[in-house]
C-alpha cells in the first residue's frame, strides 16, 4: 500500500508534468496554426510555463519527499520506478546552477545566429568561437552532473539514460566493419532503381486520405490523436489520449508524407500505448529517445518499406494516384528502397543513415572531451566522410555545418538515431520469433497484432526498464548490431543483386 508521502509525491510530479503538457500543446500550436503575429506573445507564454515546470521540478518539497521515499524503500515496482527516475531527473535539474543555465541559453541563441551565418557562407571558422564557448559551458554541466569515464556520458544521459558512450562505441565499431563494405558493394551494384517514379504528381488531398488510411491500419487511434501540417514533421504527445502528429506534403514527392507519417505514427503509437493510469509519472513516460526512435523506424522501415506491406497496399495506392497506375510493384518497391551514399544526413536512406551518425559520434566524443580542437573539425569530418561513406564534402555547408544541433547545445543526441535503427531491428526480429505468422499478417494488412506486441512488450512498461535492460528483456540482448545487419542483408542483397 503506497504511503501518504508517496501520494503527495505523485501529485507533485503530475503537477509539473501538466505544465510540460501545456507547453507541448503551445509548441504544437505554434508550428501548425498560430498566426504570424502571435510569435512574441507565444514565446512569453512558453517561457512562463517552462518556468513553472522548472520551479516545481526542482522544489525543495520534492527533494524532501524523495529523501523520505528512498528511506521507505518501497519494493512495489511502480513506486520504485517513479522514485528512481524522478530522483535522476531531479538531480540533473538541481545540480546545474541557474547562472550556468542562463549563460547557456544566452550563448545558444548567439550560436544559432553564428551557425546560420557560417552555413550560409559555408565557412566553419565563423562558428568556431561560439561553439568553443558553448562546449566549455556544456563541459561544466557534465562536471556538475557528474561522470565516471568521460563527460560525454553525462550529456548523453539527458537523452539516453543508462547508456554509456564506450558501450555504444563497441557496437558501432563492429557495425562499421560490416556496413562500410556493404554500402560499397551496393554502390558498385549493376542495378539501380528508377527514381523518377517518386516524383510523379500525387495530389495532396489524396496523400492526406491515403496516409490516414495507413495510420488507421497501424491502429493509430484518431479519437486520441490527430494529424496536421507543419514545416518540419514531428510527434508531440501531451498524454496517451492526445497525441499530435504532423507532416508536410509535396505534390511531386509523395514519400515525404507517406514515410514521414509512418515514422511519426510509430512515435505516436508509443505515446498512445503508454499506460494512461500513470500519466505524468515516469511509469507513464517513454524510456529514451533511442527507444522512441526504434518505434518510428520500425514502422517506417521494417514495415513501411517492406515488400509484404506493399503487396497489400499497392493496389489502393495505385487507385488513389492515377499517375502511378502503370508502375509495377517491383519498380515501386526498388525506388522506395534506393541506397546511395550522400552528404546530407536528413536525406539519407536507411542503409547509409547509420554511417552519418557514426561519423558524428566519432567527432562528438573527442570534441566534448577536449581532445579534438574545434578548428580541426572540418578536416576530421571530411576524412571520416571519405572513410565511412566513400565521399568527401566539397564544402562545410554540405559537411560539418549541415546540422543545427550543436548550435542548440545538443551533444550526445545524434547517437540516439542510430540506437533507434539498431533497436528497431532487434525488436522486429524478436516480434517475428514470437509471432511466426507476422510477415503474412503484414501481407494481409493486419497490423494490429504487431501493434499489440509492441504495446505489451515495450510501451506499457513506461520507464520501468532502462533501454539496455528493456532490449535484453525483450530480445535477449542489449544493444546489438547483428539483427540490423541481418535485416539489411536479407533485404538489399536480392534487391541490388549483390
Ligand atoms: Zn523520429
Short mmCIF file of N, CA and C in Angstrom, two decimals, residues 232-406:
data_model
loop_
_atom_site.label_atom_id
_atom_site.label_comp_id
_atom_site.label_asym_id
_atom_site.label_seq_id
_atom_site.Cartn_x
_atom_site.Cartn_y
_atom_site.Cartn_z
N UNK A 232 8.35 21.25 -40.42
CA UNK A 232 9.15 20.09 -40.03
C UNK A 232 8.24 19.10 -39.32
N UNK A 233 8.19 17.85 -39.81
CA UNK A 233 7.29 16.87 -39.21
C UNK A 233 7.72 16.51 -37.79
N UNK A 234 6.75 16.28 -36.93
CA UNK A 234 7.07 15.83 -35.57
C UNK A 234 5.87 15.11 -34.95
N UNK A 235 6.12 14.49 -33.80
CA UNK A 235 5.05 13.91 -32.99
C UNK A 235 5.18 14.55 -31.63
N UNK A 236 4.14 15.22 -31.16
CA UNK A 236 4.21 15.71 -29.78
C UNK A 236 3.03 15.14 -29.02
N UNK A 237 3.36 14.46 -27.96
CA UNK A 237 2.31 13.79 -27.19
C UNK A 237 2.07 14.50 -25.89
N UNK A 238 0.85 14.97 -25.68
CA UNK A 238 0.53 15.56 -24.39
C UNK A 238 0.30 14.43 -23.39
N UNK A 239 -0.56 13.49 -23.77
CA UNK A 239 -0.86 12.30 -22.95
C UNK A 239 -1.22 11.19 -23.94
N UNK A 240 -1.38 9.95 -23.45
CA UNK A 240 -1.78 8.87 -24.37
C UNK A 240 -3.13 9.15 -25.04
N UNK A 241 -3.91 10.04 -24.46
CA UNK A 241 -5.22 10.36 -25.03
C UNK A 241 -5.20 11.54 -25.99
N UNK A 242 -4.02 12.13 -26.19
CA UNK A 242 -3.95 13.31 -27.04
C UNK A 242 -2.56 13.39 -27.68
N UNK A 243 -2.44 12.77 -28.83
CA UNK A 243 -1.14 12.69 -29.50
C UNK A 243 -1.22 13.41 -30.84
N UNK A 244 -0.33 14.37 -31.05
CA UNK A 244 -0.37 15.20 -32.26
C UNK A 244 0.75 14.83 -33.21
N UNK A 245 0.37 14.42 -34.42
CA UNK A 245 1.37 14.14 -35.46
C UNK A 245 1.32 15.27 -36.48
N UNK A 246 2.46 15.55 -37.09
CA UNK A 246 2.42 16.50 -38.21
C UNK A 246 3.19 15.93 -39.39
N UNK A 247 2.88 16.49 -40.55
CA UNK A 247 3.56 16.06 -41.78
C UNK A 247 3.67 17.25 -42.71
N UNK A 248 4.48 17.07 -43.75
CA UNK A 248 4.49 18.05 -44.84
C UNK A 248 4.16 17.30 -46.12
N UNK A 249 3.64 18.00 -47.07
CA UNK A 249 3.16 17.36 -48.31
C UNK A 249 3.75 18.06 -49.52
N UNK A 250 4.27 17.26 -50.44
CA UNK A 250 4.72 17.79 -51.72
C UNK A 250 4.00 17.03 -52.83
N UNK A 251 3.35 17.74 -53.70
CA UNK A 251 2.61 17.08 -54.77
C UNK A 251 3.54 16.22 -55.63
N UNK A 252 4.79 16.67 -55.79
CA UNK A 252 5.71 15.93 -56.67
C UNK A 252 6.74 15.09 -55.88
N UNK A 253 6.43 14.78 -54.63
CA UNK A 253 7.31 13.88 -53.86
C UNK A 253 6.51 13.26 -52.71
N UNK A 254 5.72 12.24 -53.06
CA UNK A 254 4.84 11.64 -52.05
C UNK A 254 5.57 10.96 -50.88
N UNK A 255 6.84 10.45 -51.06
CA UNK A 255 7.46 9.77 -49.91
C UNK A 255 7.57 10.64 -48.66
N UNK A 256 7.64 11.97 -48.84
CA UNK A 256 7.78 12.84 -47.65
C UNK A 256 6.62 12.63 -46.69
N UNK A 257 5.39 12.63 -47.20
CA UNK A 257 4.25 12.47 -46.29
C UNK A 257 4.04 11.00 -45.93
N UNK A 258 4.20 10.12 -46.90
CA UNK A 258 3.90 8.71 -46.65
C UNK A 258 4.83 8.11 -45.58
N UNK A 259 6.14 8.19 -45.84
CA UNK A 259 7.07 7.59 -44.87
C UNK A 259 7.25 8.49 -43.65
N UNK A 260 7.09 9.80 -43.86
CA UNK A 260 7.14 10.73 -42.73
C UNK A 260 6.05 10.39 -41.72
N UNK A 261 4.85 10.12 -42.21
CA UNK A 261 3.75 9.84 -41.28
C UNK A 261 3.81 8.44 -40.70
N UNK A 262 4.35 7.49 -41.45
CA UNK A 262 4.53 6.16 -40.83
C UNK A 262 5.55 6.27 -39.70
N UNK A 263 6.58 7.12 -39.93
CA UNK A 263 7.59 7.37 -38.90
C UNK A 263 6.97 8.04 -37.67
N UNK A 264 6.33 9.17 -37.89
CA UNK A 264 5.72 9.88 -36.76
C UNK A 264 4.61 9.04 -36.12
N UNK A 265 3.92 8.27 -36.95
CA UNK A 265 2.88 7.38 -36.43
C UNK A 265 3.46 6.34 -35.47
N UNK A 266 4.68 5.86 -35.78
CA UNK A 266 5.35 4.93 -34.88
C UNK A 266 5.63 5.57 -33.53
N UNK A 267 6.08 6.85 -33.57
CA UNK A 267 6.25 7.60 -32.31
C UNK A 267 4.90 7.72 -31.61
N UNK A 268 3.87 8.03 -32.40
CA UNK A 268 2.53 8.25 -31.85
C UNK A 268 1.96 7.01 -31.19
N UNK A 269 2.18 5.85 -31.80
CA UNK A 269 1.68 4.60 -31.20
C UNK A 269 2.34 4.34 -29.86
N UNK A 270 3.61 4.70 -29.76
CA UNK A 270 4.32 4.55 -28.48
C UNK A 270 3.63 5.43 -27.42
N UNK A 271 3.39 6.69 -27.78
CA UNK A 271 2.75 7.61 -26.82
C UNK A 271 1.35 7.11 -26.44
N UNK A 272 0.59 6.65 -27.44
CA UNK A 272 -0.77 6.16 -27.14
C UNK A 272 -0.74 4.86 -26.34
N UNK A 273 0.38 4.14 -26.44
CA UNK A 273 0.49 2.85 -25.77
C UNK A 273 0.99 2.93 -24.33
N UNK A 274 1.40 4.14 -23.92
CA UNK A 274 1.82 4.29 -22.52
C UNK A 274 0.60 4.11 -21.62
N UNK A 275 0.83 3.66 -20.41
CA UNK A 275 -0.28 3.37 -19.50
C UNK A 275 -0.91 4.67 -19.00
N UNK A 276 -2.16 4.91 -19.41
CA UNK A 276 -2.83 6.17 -19.06
C UNK A 276 -2.97 6.35 -17.54
N UNK A 277 -2.98 5.24 -16.81
CA UNK A 277 -3.09 5.34 -15.35
C UNK A 277 -1.87 6.02 -14.73
N UNK A 278 -0.77 6.02 -15.47
CA UNK A 278 0.48 6.58 -14.92
C UNK A 278 0.90 7.89 -15.58
N UNK A 279 -0.02 8.54 -16.27
CA UNK A 279 0.31 9.82 -16.92
C UNK A 279 0.95 10.78 -15.93
N UNK A 280 2.00 11.45 -16.38
CA UNK A 280 2.62 12.45 -15.53
C UNK A 280 3.63 11.89 -14.55
N UNK A 281 3.89 10.59 -14.63
CA UNK A 281 4.94 9.98 -13.80
C UNK A 281 5.86 9.17 -14.72
N UNK A 282 7.06 8.83 -14.27
CA UNK A 282 7.97 8.04 -15.12
C UNK A 282 7.35 6.72 -15.61
N UNK A 283 6.51 6.08 -14.81
CA UNK A 283 5.88 4.83 -15.27
C UNK A 283 4.97 5.05 -16.47
N UNK A 284 4.58 6.30 -16.71
CA UNK A 284 3.75 6.61 -17.87
C UNK A 284 4.51 7.39 -18.92
N UNK A 285 5.86 7.27 -18.90
CA UNK A 285 6.68 8.02 -19.85
C UNK A 285 7.57 7.08 -20.65
N UNK A 286 8.01 7.54 -21.82
CA UNK A 286 8.84 6.70 -22.68
C UNK A 286 10.25 6.53 -22.09
N UNK A 287 10.92 5.45 -22.50
CA UNK A 287 12.22 5.08 -21.91
C UNK A 287 13.32 6.08 -22.25
N UNK A 288 13.46 6.36 -23.54
CA UNK A 288 14.59 7.19 -24.01
C UNK A 288 14.32 7.57 -25.45
N UNK A 289 15.13 8.48 -25.97
CA UNK A 289 14.97 8.85 -27.38
C UNK A 289 15.29 7.69 -28.30
N UNK A 290 16.29 6.88 -27.93
CA UNK A 290 16.67 5.74 -28.77
C UNK A 290 15.53 4.73 -28.88
N UNK A 291 14.87 4.45 -27.77
CA UNK A 291 13.74 3.51 -27.81
C UNK A 291 12.57 4.13 -28.56
N UNK A 292 12.37 5.43 -28.37
CA UNK A 292 11.30 6.11 -29.12
C UNK A 292 11.56 5.98 -30.62
N UNK A 293 12.81 6.24 -30.99
CA UNK A 293 13.17 6.19 -32.41
C UNK A 293 13.07 4.76 -32.95
N UNK A 294 13.27 3.78 -32.10
CA UNK A 294 13.14 2.39 -32.57
C UNK A 294 11.71 2.12 -33.03
N UNK A 295 10.74 2.76 -32.38
CA UNK A 295 9.35 2.55 -32.74
C UNK A 295 9.02 3.22 -34.07
N UNK A 296 9.54 4.44 -34.26
CA UNK A 296 9.25 5.14 -35.51
C UNK A 296 9.93 4.46 -36.70
N UNK A 297 11.17 4.01 -36.48
CA UNK A 297 11.90 3.38 -37.60
C UNK A 297 11.33 2.02 -37.91
N UNK A 298 10.85 1.34 -36.88
CA UNK A 298 10.26 0.02 -37.12
C UNK A 298 9.07 0.15 -38.06
N UNK A 299 8.19 1.11 -37.80
CA UNK A 299 7.01 1.28 -38.66
C UNK A 299 7.37 1.86 -40.01
N UNK A 300 8.29 2.81 -40.01
CA UNK A 300 8.66 3.44 -41.28
C UNK A 300 9.41 2.46 -42.20
N UNK A 301 10.40 1.77 -41.65
CA UNK A 301 11.29 0.96 -42.49
C UNK A 301 10.95 -0.52 -42.51
N UNK A 302 10.94 -1.13 -41.33
CA UNK A 302 10.72 -2.59 -41.29
C UNK A 302 9.35 -2.95 -41.86
N UNK A 303 8.35 -2.09 -41.59
CA UNK A 303 7.01 -2.34 -42.13
C UNK A 303 6.81 -1.55 -43.43
N UNK A 304 6.97 -0.23 -43.34
CA UNK A 304 6.57 0.66 -44.44
C UNK A 304 7.38 0.51 -45.72
N UNK A 305 8.62 0.06 -45.61
CA UNK A 305 9.42 -0.14 -46.82
C UNK A 305 9.59 -1.62 -47.13
N UNK A 306 8.70 -2.45 -46.57
CA UNK A 306 8.80 -3.89 -46.85
C UNK A 306 7.93 -4.25 -48.05
N UNK A 307 8.31 -5.33 -48.70
CA UNK A 307 7.53 -5.77 -49.85
C UNK A 307 6.17 -6.31 -49.38
N UNK A 308 6.19 -7.00 -48.24
CA UNK A 308 4.95 -7.59 -47.72
C UNK A 308 3.88 -6.51 -47.54
N UNK A 309 4.25 -5.39 -46.96
CA UNK A 309 3.30 -4.30 -46.72
C UNK A 309 2.67 -3.82 -48.03
N UNK A 310 3.54 -3.67 -49.05
CA UNK A 310 3.04 -3.12 -50.31
C UNK A 310 2.27 -4.14 -51.14
N UNK A 311 2.48 -5.41 -50.87
CA UNK A 311 1.65 -6.41 -51.55
C UNK A 311 0.19 -6.19 -51.19
N UNK A 312 -0.06 -5.72 -49.97
CA UNK A 312 -1.42 -5.43 -49.54
C UNK A 312 -1.87 -4.04 -49.99
N UNK A 313 -1.00 -3.04 -49.87
CA UNK A 313 -1.48 -1.66 -50.03
C UNK A 313 -1.21 -1.03 -51.40
N UNK A 314 -0.44 -1.73 -52.25
CA UNK A 314 -0.08 -1.06 -53.51
C UNK A 314 -1.29 -0.85 -54.42
N UNK A 315 -2.21 -1.80 -54.42
CA UNK A 315 -3.42 -1.65 -55.23
C UNK A 315 -4.19 -0.39 -54.85
N UNK A 316 -4.34 -0.19 -53.55
CA UNK A 316 -5.04 1.01 -53.05
C UNK A 316 -4.27 2.28 -53.40
N UNK A 317 -2.95 2.15 -53.32
CA UNK A 317 -2.10 3.30 -53.63
C UNK A 317 -2.29 3.71 -55.10
N UNK A 318 -2.27 2.70 -55.99
CA UNK A 318 -2.44 3.00 -57.42
C UNK A 318 -3.83 3.54 -57.71
N UNK A 319 -4.83 3.03 -56.98
CA UNK A 319 -6.19 3.52 -57.17
C UNK A 319 -6.30 4.99 -56.75
N UNK A 320 -5.50 5.37 -55.73
CA UNK A 320 -5.56 6.75 -55.23
C UNK A 320 -4.79 7.72 -56.13
N UNK A 321 -3.73 7.22 -56.77
CA UNK A 321 -2.87 8.11 -57.56
C UNK A 321 -2.76 7.61 -59.01
N UNK A 322 -3.52 8.26 -59.88
CA UNK A 322 -3.60 7.82 -61.28
C UNK A 322 -2.22 7.79 -61.95
N UNK A 323 -1.34 8.70 -61.53
CA UNK A 323 -0.02 8.78 -62.19
C UNK A 323 0.83 7.53 -61.93
N UNK A 324 0.43 6.71 -60.95
CA UNK A 324 1.21 5.52 -60.60
C UNK A 324 0.65 4.26 -61.23
N UNK A 325 -0.43 4.41 -62.00
CA UNK A 325 -1.17 3.24 -62.50
C UNK A 325 -0.32 2.26 -63.29
N UNK A 326 0.68 2.78 -64.04
CA UNK A 326 1.46 1.87 -64.90
C UNK A 326 2.78 1.43 -64.26
N UNK A 327 3.00 1.78 -62.98
CA UNK A 327 4.27 1.43 -62.33
C UNK A 327 4.15 0.05 -61.67
N UNK A 328 4.94 -0.94 -62.12
CA UNK A 328 4.85 -2.26 -61.48
C UNK A 328 5.32 -2.20 -60.02
N UNK A 329 4.76 -3.07 -59.20
CA UNK A 329 5.10 -3.10 -57.78
C UNK A 329 6.61 -3.23 -57.56
N UNK A 330 7.26 -4.08 -58.34
CA UNK A 330 8.70 -4.28 -58.15
C UNK A 330 9.50 -2.99 -58.36
N UNK A 331 9.10 -2.21 -59.35
CA UNK A 331 9.81 -0.95 -59.62
C UNK A 331 9.58 0.04 -58.47
N UNK A 332 8.34 0.06 -58.01
CA UNK A 332 7.99 0.94 -56.89
C UNK A 332 8.79 0.55 -55.65
N UNK A 333 8.79 -0.74 -55.36
CA UNK A 333 9.50 -1.25 -54.18
C UNK A 333 10.99 -0.94 -54.25
N UNK A 334 11.57 -1.07 -55.43
CA UNK A 334 13.00 -0.77 -55.61
C UNK A 334 13.25 0.73 -55.38
N UNK A 335 12.37 1.55 -55.95
CA UNK A 335 12.57 3.01 -55.85
C UNK A 335 12.47 3.50 -54.39
N UNK A 336 11.54 2.94 -53.61
CA UNK A 336 11.41 3.41 -52.22
C UNK A 336 12.52 2.85 -51.34
N UNK A 337 13.33 1.96 -51.92
CA UNK A 337 14.47 1.42 -51.18
C UNK A 337 15.79 1.74 -51.87
N UNK A 338 15.84 2.92 -52.45
CA UNK A 338 17.08 3.35 -53.08
C UNK A 338 18.17 3.58 -52.04
N UNK A 339 19.38 3.10 -52.31
CA UNK A 339 20.51 3.30 -51.40
C UNK A 339 21.63 4.01 -52.15
N UNK A 340 22.04 5.14 -51.62
CA UNK A 340 23.13 5.88 -52.26
C UNK A 340 23.81 6.78 -51.22
N UNK A 341 25.11 6.60 -51.04
CA UNK A 341 25.81 7.49 -50.09
C UNK A 341 25.65 8.95 -50.53
N UNK A 342 25.28 9.81 -49.58
CA UNK A 342 25.10 11.22 -49.91
C UNK A 342 25.60 12.04 -48.72
N UNK A 343 25.72 13.35 -48.92
CA UNK A 343 26.32 14.19 -47.88
C UNK A 343 25.36 14.51 -46.74
N UNK A 344 24.09 14.68 -47.09
CA UNK A 344 23.15 15.25 -46.11
C UNK A 344 22.41 14.15 -45.33
N UNK A 345 22.60 14.15 -44.02
CA UNK A 345 22.03 13.13 -43.15
C UNK A 345 20.53 12.99 -43.30
N UNK A 346 19.81 14.13 -43.28
CA UNK A 346 18.35 14.03 -43.25
C UNK A 346 17.78 13.47 -44.56
N UNK A 347 18.62 13.41 -45.60
CA UNK A 347 18.14 12.84 -46.86
C UNK A 347 18.63 11.41 -47.05
N UNK A 348 19.33 10.87 -46.04
CA UNK A 348 19.95 9.55 -46.20
C UNK A 348 18.92 8.42 -46.12
N UNK A 349 19.22 7.31 -46.83
CA UNK A 349 18.38 6.13 -46.79
C UNK A 349 18.68 5.32 -45.53
N UNK A 350 17.91 4.25 -45.31
CA UNK A 350 18.04 3.51 -44.05
C UNK A 350 19.37 2.74 -43.94
N UNK A 351 20.05 2.51 -45.07
CA UNK A 351 21.32 1.77 -45.00
C UNK A 351 22.48 2.71 -44.67
N UNK A 352 22.53 3.85 -45.34
CA UNK A 352 23.68 4.75 -45.13
C UNK A 352 23.46 5.68 -43.93
N UNK A 353 22.22 5.77 -43.44
CA UNK A 353 21.92 6.71 -42.36
C UNK A 353 22.84 6.53 -41.16
N UNK A 354 23.02 5.27 -40.79
CA UNK A 354 23.83 4.98 -39.61
C UNK A 354 25.26 5.49 -39.73
N UNK A 355 25.78 5.50 -40.95
CA UNK A 355 27.15 5.96 -41.16
C UNK A 355 27.27 7.45 -40.84
N UNK A 356 26.21 8.20 -41.18
CA UNK A 356 26.19 9.63 -40.84
C UNK A 356 26.26 9.82 -39.32
N UNK A 357 25.59 8.94 -38.61
CA UNK A 357 25.58 9.05 -37.15
C UNK A 357 26.92 8.62 -36.56
N UNK A 358 27.48 7.55 -37.11
CA UNK A 358 28.77 7.08 -36.60
C UNK A 358 29.85 8.14 -36.81
N UNK A 359 29.74 8.88 -37.92
CA UNK A 359 30.65 9.99 -38.19
C UNK A 359 30.54 11.06 -37.09
N UNK A 360 29.31 11.45 -36.79
CA UNK A 360 29.11 12.49 -35.77
C UNK A 360 29.59 12.02 -34.40
N UNK A 361 29.33 10.75 -34.11
CA UNK A 361 29.74 10.19 -32.82
C UNK A 361 31.26 10.22 -32.69
N UNK A 362 31.95 9.90 -33.78
CA UNK A 362 33.41 9.88 -33.77
C UNK A 362 33.99 11.28 -33.58
N UNK A 363 33.20 12.31 -33.89
CA UNK A 363 33.66 13.68 -33.68
C UNK A 363 33.24 14.20 -32.30
N UNK A 364 32.01 13.88 -31.93
CA UNK A 364 31.47 14.44 -30.67
C UNK A 364 32.24 13.98 -29.43
N UNK A 365 32.61 12.72 -29.40
CA UNK A 365 33.28 12.23 -28.18
C UNK A 365 34.58 12.99 -27.89
N UNK A 366 35.52 13.05 -28.85
CA UNK A 366 36.75 13.83 -28.56
C UNK A 366 36.50 15.33 -28.48
N UNK A 367 35.46 15.82 -29.18
CA UNK A 367 35.13 17.24 -29.13
C UNK A 367 34.70 17.62 -27.71
N UNK A 368 33.89 16.79 -27.09
CA UNK A 368 33.44 17.05 -25.72
C UNK A 368 34.59 16.84 -24.73
N UNK A 369 35.37 15.82 -24.98
CA UNK A 369 36.50 15.54 -24.07
C UNK A 369 37.56 16.62 -24.17
N UNK A 370 37.53 17.40 -25.26
CA UNK A 370 38.52 18.46 -25.45
C UNK A 370 39.78 17.98 -26.14
N UNK A 371 39.78 16.75 -26.63
CA UNK A 371 40.97 16.24 -27.30
C UNK A 371 40.95 16.51 -28.81
N UNK A 372 39.81 16.94 -29.31
CA UNK A 372 39.73 17.38 -30.71
C UNK A 372 39.47 18.88 -30.71
N UNK A 373 40.41 19.66 -31.24
CA UNK A 373 40.24 21.11 -31.28
C UNK A 373 39.10 21.45 -32.25
N UNK A 374 38.28 22.42 -31.85
CA UNK A 374 37.11 22.77 -32.66
C UNK A 374 37.52 23.17 -34.09
N UNK A 375 38.62 23.89 -34.21
CA UNK A 375 39.01 24.34 -35.55
C UNK A 375 39.39 23.17 -36.46
N UNK A 376 39.71 22.03 -35.87
CA UNK A 376 40.10 20.87 -36.68
C UNK A 376 38.91 20.00 -37.12
N UNK A 377 37.71 20.40 -36.72
CA UNK A 377 36.53 19.57 -37.02
C UNK A 377 36.31 19.36 -38.54
N UNK A 378 36.39 20.43 -39.36
CA UNK A 378 36.12 20.20 -40.79
C UNK A 378 37.02 19.13 -41.41
N UNK A 379 38.30 19.18 -41.05
CA UNK A 379 39.25 18.22 -41.62
C UNK A 379 38.90 16.79 -41.19
N UNK A 380 38.60 16.67 -39.91
CA UNK A 380 38.26 15.35 -39.36
C UNK A 380 36.95 14.85 -39.98
N UNK A 381 36.00 15.76 -40.11
CA UNK A 381 34.70 15.40 -40.70
C UNK A 381 34.89 14.84 -42.11
N UNK A 382 35.66 15.58 -42.91
CA UNK A 382 35.82 15.17 -44.30
C UNK A 382 36.54 13.84 -44.42
N UNK A 383 37.54 13.63 -43.53
CA UNK A 383 38.28 12.36 -43.56
C UNK A 383 37.34 11.21 -43.19
N UNK A 384 36.50 11.43 -42.18
CA UNK A 384 35.56 10.39 -41.76
C UNK A 384 34.51 10.12 -42.84
N UNK A 385 34.08 11.18 -43.51
CA UNK A 385 33.09 11.02 -44.56
C UNK A 385 33.65 10.13 -45.68
N UNK A 386 34.90 10.35 -46.00
CA UNK A 386 35.55 9.52 -47.03
C UNK A 386 35.67 8.07 -46.54
N UNK A 387 36.09 7.94 -45.29
CA UNK A 387 36.29 6.59 -44.74
C UNK A 387 34.98 5.80 -44.63
N UNK A 388 33.92 6.47 -44.19
CA UNK A 388 32.66 5.75 -43.93
C UNK A 388 31.74 5.70 -45.15
N UNK A 389 31.60 6.85 -45.82
CA UNK A 389 30.63 6.92 -46.92
C UNK A 389 31.28 6.86 -48.30
N UNK A 390 32.60 7.01 -48.31
CA UNK A 390 33.32 6.97 -49.59
C UNK A 390 33.18 8.24 -50.40
N UNK A 391 32.76 9.33 -49.77
CA UNK A 391 32.63 10.61 -50.47
C UNK A 391 33.14 11.73 -49.56
N UNK A 392 33.70 12.77 -50.17
CA UNK A 392 34.22 13.90 -49.39
C UNK A 392 33.43 15.16 -49.73
N UNK A 393 32.86 15.83 -48.71
CA UNK A 393 32.10 17.05 -48.99
C UNK A 393 33.00 18.10 -49.66
N UNK A 394 32.41 18.87 -50.55
CA UNK A 394 33.22 19.88 -51.23
C UNK A 394 33.27 21.17 -50.44
N UNK A 395 32.39 21.31 -49.44
CA UNK A 395 32.44 22.49 -48.58
C UNK A 395 31.82 22.19 -47.22
N UNK A 396 31.96 23.12 -46.26
CA UNK A 396 31.49 22.88 -44.90
C UNK A 396 29.96 22.82 -44.82
N UNK A 397 29.28 23.56 -45.72
CA UNK A 397 27.81 23.57 -45.66
C UNK A 397 27.25 22.17 -45.89
N UNK A 398 27.87 21.42 -46.80
CA UNK A 398 27.37 20.05 -47.00
C UNK A 398 28.15 19.05 -46.15
N UNK A 399 29.02 19.58 -45.29
CA UNK A 399 29.76 18.74 -44.36
C UNK A 399 29.37 19.08 -42.92
N UNK A 400 30.36 19.57 -42.17
CA UNK A 400 30.17 19.72 -40.72
C UNK A 400 29.22 20.85 -40.31
N UNK A 401 28.74 21.64 -41.25
CA UNK A 401 27.80 22.71 -40.88
C UNK A 401 26.35 22.37 -41.22
N UNK A 402 26.09 21.14 -41.63
CA UNK A 402 24.73 20.84 -42.12
C UNK A 402 23.66 20.76 -41.03
N UNK A 403 24.03 20.39 -39.81
CA UNK A 403 23.03 20.24 -38.75
C UNK A 403 23.10 21.38 -37.75
N UNK A 404 21.94 21.80 -37.25
CA UNK A 404 21.91 22.91 -36.28
C UNK A 404 22.11 22.43 -34.83
N UNK A 405 22.08 21.10 -34.61
CA UNK A 405 22.04 20.55 -33.24
C UNK A 405 23.14 21.09 -32.31
N UNK A 406 24.37 21.18 -32.79
CA UNK A 406 25.45 21.65 -31.93
C UNK A 406 25.21 23.10 -31.49
#
